[in-house]
Short mmCIF file of C-alpha atoms in Angstrom, two decimals:
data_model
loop_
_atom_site.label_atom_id
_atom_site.label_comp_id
_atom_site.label_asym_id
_atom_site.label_seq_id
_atom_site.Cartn_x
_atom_site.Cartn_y
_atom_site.Cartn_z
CA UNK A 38 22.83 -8.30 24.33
CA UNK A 39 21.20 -11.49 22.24
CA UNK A 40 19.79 -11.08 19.41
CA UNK A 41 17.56 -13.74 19.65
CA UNK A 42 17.26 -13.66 23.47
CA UNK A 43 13.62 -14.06 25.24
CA UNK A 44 14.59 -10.47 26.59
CA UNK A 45 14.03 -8.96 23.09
CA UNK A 46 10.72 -10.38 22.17
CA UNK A 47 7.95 -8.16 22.69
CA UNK A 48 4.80 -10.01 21.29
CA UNK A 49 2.40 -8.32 23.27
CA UNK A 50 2.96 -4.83 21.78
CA UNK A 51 1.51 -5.80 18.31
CA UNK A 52 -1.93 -6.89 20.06
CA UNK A 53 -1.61 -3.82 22.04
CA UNK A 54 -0.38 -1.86 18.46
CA UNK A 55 -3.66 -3.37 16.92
CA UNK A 56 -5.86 -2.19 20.00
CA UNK A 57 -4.65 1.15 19.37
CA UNK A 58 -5.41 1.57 16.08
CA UNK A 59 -8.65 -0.83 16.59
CA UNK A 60 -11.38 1.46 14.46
CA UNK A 61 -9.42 2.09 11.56
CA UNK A 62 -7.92 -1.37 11.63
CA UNK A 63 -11.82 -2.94 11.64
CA UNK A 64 -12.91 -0.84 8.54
CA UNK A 65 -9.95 -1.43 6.67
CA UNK A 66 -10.40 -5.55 7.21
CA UNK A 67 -14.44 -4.32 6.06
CA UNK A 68 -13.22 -2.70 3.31
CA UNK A 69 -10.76 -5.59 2.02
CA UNK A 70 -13.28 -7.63 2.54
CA UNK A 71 -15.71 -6.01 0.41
CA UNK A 72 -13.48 -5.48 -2.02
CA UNK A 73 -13.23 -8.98 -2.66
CA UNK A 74 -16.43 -10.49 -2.02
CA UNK A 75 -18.69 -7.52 -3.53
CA UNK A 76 -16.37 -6.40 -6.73
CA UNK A 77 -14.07 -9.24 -7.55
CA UNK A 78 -16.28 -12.54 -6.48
CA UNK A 79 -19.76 -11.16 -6.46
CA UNK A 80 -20.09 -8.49 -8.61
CA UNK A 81 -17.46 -9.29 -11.37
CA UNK A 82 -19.31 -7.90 -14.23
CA UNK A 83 -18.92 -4.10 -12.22
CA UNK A 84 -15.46 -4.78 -11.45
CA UNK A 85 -14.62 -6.05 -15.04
CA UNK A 86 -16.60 -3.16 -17.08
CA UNK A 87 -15.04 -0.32 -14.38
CA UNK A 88 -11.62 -1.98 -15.45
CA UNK A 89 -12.09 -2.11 -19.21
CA UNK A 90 -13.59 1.33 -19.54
CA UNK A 91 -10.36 2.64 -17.51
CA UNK A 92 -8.40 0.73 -19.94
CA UNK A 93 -9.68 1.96 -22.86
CA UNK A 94 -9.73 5.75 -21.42
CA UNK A 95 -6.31 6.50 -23.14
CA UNK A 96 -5.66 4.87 -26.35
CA UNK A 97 -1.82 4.41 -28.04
CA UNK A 98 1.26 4.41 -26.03
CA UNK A 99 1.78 7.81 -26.50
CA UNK A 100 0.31 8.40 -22.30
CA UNK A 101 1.48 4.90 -21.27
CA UNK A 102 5.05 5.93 -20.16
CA UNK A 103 3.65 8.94 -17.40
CA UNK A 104 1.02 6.39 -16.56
CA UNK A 105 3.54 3.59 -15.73
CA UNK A 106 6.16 6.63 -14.39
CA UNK A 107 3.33 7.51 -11.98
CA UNK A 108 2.44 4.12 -10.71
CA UNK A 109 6.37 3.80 -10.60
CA UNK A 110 6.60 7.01 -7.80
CA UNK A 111 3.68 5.34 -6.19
CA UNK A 112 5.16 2.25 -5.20
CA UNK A 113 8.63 3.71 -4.57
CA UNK A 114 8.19 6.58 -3.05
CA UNK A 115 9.24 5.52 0.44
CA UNK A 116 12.46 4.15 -0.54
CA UNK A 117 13.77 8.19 -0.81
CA UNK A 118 12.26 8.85 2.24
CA UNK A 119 13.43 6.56 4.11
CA UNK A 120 17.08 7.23 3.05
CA UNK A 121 16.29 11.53 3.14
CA UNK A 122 14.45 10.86 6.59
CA UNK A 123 17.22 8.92 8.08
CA UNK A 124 20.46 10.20 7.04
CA UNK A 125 20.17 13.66 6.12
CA UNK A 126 17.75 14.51 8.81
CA UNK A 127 19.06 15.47 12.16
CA UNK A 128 16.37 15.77 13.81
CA UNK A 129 15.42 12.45 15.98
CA UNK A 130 11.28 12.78 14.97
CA UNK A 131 12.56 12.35 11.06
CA UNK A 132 14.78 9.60 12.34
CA UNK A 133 11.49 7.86 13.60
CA UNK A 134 9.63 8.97 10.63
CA UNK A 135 12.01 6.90 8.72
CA UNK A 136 11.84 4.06 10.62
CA UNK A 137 7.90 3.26 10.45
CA UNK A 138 7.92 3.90 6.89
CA UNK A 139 10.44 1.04 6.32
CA UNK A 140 8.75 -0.76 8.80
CA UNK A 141 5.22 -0.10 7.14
CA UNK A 142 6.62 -1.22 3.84
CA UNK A 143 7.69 -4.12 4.84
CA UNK A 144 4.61 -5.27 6.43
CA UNK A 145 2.74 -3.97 3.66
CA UNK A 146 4.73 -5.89 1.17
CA UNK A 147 4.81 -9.30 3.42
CA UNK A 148 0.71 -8.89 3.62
CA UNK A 149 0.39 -8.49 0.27
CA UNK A 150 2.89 -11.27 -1.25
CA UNK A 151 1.41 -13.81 1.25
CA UNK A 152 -2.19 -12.65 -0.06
CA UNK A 153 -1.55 -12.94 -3.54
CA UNK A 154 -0.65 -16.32 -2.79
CA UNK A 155 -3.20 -17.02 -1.25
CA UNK A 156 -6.36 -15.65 -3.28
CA UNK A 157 -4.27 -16.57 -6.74
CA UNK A 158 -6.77 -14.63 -8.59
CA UNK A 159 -5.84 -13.41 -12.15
CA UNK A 160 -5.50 -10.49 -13.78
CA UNK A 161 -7.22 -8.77 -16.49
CA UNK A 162 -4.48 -8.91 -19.31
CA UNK A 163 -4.65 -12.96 -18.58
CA UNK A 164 -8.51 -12.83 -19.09
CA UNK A 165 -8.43 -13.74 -22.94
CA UNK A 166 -12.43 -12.59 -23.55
CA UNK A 167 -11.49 -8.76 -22.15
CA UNK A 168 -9.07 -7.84 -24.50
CA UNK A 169 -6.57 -6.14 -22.63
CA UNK A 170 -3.20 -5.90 -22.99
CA UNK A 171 -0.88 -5.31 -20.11
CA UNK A 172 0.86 -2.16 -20.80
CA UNK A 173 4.45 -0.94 -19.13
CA UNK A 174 5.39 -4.37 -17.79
CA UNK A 175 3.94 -8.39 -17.58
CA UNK A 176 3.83 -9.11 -14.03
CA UNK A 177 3.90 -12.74 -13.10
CA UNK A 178 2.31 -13.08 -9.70
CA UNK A 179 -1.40 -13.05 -8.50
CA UNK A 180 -3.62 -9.85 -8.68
CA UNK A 181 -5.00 -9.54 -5.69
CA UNK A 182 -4.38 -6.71 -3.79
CA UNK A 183 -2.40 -4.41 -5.62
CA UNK A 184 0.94 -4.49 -4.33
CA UNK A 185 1.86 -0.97 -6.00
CA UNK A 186 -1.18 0.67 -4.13
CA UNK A 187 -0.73 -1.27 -1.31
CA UNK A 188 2.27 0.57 -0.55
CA UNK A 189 1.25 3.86 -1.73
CA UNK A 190 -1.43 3.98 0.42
CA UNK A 191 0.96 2.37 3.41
CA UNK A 192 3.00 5.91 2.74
CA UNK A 193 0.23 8.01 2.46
CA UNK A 194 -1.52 7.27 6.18
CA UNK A 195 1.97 7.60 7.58
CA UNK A 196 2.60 10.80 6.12
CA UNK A 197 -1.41 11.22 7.02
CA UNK A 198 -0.12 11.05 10.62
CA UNK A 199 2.94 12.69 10.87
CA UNK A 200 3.52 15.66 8.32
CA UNK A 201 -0.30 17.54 7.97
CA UNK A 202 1.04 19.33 5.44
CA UNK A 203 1.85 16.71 2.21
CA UNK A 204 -1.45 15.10 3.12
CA UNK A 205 -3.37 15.78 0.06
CA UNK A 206 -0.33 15.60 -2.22
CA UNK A 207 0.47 11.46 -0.74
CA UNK A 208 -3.41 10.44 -0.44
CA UNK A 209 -3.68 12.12 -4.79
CA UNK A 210 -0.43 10.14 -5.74
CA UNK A 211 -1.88 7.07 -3.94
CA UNK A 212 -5.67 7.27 -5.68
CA UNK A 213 -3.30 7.77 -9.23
CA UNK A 214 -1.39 4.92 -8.03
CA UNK A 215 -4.55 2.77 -8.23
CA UNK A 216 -5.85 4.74 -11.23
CA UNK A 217 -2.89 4.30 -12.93
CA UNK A 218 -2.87 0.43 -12.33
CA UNK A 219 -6.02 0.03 -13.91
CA UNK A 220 -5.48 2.13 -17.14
CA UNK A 221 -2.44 -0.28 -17.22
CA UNK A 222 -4.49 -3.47 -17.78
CA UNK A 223 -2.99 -4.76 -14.32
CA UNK A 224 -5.23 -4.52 -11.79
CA UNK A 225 -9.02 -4.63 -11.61
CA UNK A 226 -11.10 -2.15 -9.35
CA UNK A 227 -11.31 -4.35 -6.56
CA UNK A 228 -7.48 -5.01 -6.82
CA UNK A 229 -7.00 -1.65 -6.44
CA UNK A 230 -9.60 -0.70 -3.57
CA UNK A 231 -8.47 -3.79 -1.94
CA UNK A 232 -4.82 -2.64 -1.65
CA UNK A 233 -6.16 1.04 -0.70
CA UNK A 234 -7.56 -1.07 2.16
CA UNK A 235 -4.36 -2.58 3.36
CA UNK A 236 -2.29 0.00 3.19
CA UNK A 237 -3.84 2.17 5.17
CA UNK A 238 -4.42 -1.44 7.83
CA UNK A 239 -0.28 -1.43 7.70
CA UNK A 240 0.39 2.49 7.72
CA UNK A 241 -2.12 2.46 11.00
CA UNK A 242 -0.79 -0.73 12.62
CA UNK A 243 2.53 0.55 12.56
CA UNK A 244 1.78 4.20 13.67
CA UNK A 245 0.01 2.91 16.49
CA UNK A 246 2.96 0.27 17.13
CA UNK A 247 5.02 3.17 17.21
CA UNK A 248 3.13 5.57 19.80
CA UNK A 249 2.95 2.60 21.87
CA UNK A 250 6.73 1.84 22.03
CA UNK A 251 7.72 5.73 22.02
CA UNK A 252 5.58 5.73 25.56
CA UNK A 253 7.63 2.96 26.64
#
């Protein structure tokens, strides 16, 4: 067994992954797209006053800390379930579960670091004239997506697919994710809806990644 041997590769699955998943995959590029060229590009002054009004919706740092705490769960949720899913489970379906979250996430976080990079767009506590403040923590890389509601939402469509039951409980923590981001003075709307977008473009990809291998 190689590691690294031809035998292993198996390129065509991920067209065949995207194929699967084709509809949801074309509205989420839409959406992202949007996102970017109708809030953050073209209609800044929406996406700016939606942003500062969220800021200013609590005032003090008396609510800061469950703000931040929630944004927290949001982007780390999938780290427990991965590690509850895979080793305390016995039953192979969790074992799977497991699996396409962790490899969700880490699509979802590659997407998003190599799009940050790439759109280098700021945000709003390092737009002086705003007069925000970030709040909880100063992150130092690009805005856009959000990276925190990336993954939420990359958890949320998995658990979407595979558990009915915690649906409305994942999409809520992912929308407060976004929320949450927001109120922080870290993210603008379109960061936010943007990230929604790509998460669900991972959690989909994956899932359909995953039906296609299990049928192999």
């Amino acid at each position: 067994m190689s590691l690294l041997g031809k035998a292993g590769l198996d390129l065509r699955s991920w067209a065949k992954g995207l194929r699967l998943a084709k509809q949801i995959i074309l509205i989420c590029i839409a959406g992202f797209v949007l996102a970017l060229l109708g809030l953050r590009i073209l209609g800044t002054s929406t996406d700016t006053s939606i942003a500062i009004s969220l800021y200013r919706s609590i005032s003090g740092d008396t609510l800061v800390p469950l703000v931040f705490g929630v944004a927290t769960v949001g982007d780390l949720i999938w780290a427990p379930l991965v590690f509850w899913l895979y080793v305390f489970r016995k039953d192979r379906n969790e074992w799977t579960s497991s699996l396409i979250f962790a490899v969700a996430i880490v699509t979802a976080m590659a997407l998003t670091d190599g799009l940050k990079a790439d759109f280098n767009l700021p945000r709003p506590f390092q737009v002086p004239s705003l007069g925000i403040v970030a709040r909880g923590e100063v992150p130092t890389n690009p805005a856009f997506p959000s990276g925190h509601t990336t993954n939420a939402f990359t958890v949320a469509t998995v658990i979407w697919s595979r558990y009915p039951d915690w649906r409305i409980p994942f999409i809520l923590l992912a929308v407060a994710t976004g929320v949450s981001m927001i109120i922080l003075g870290l993210h603008f709307p379109s960061d936010v809806i943007g990230g929604a977008f790509l998460g669900v473009f991972c959690g989909a990809f994956v899932l359909g990644l995953a039906k296609l291998r299990s049928n192999k």
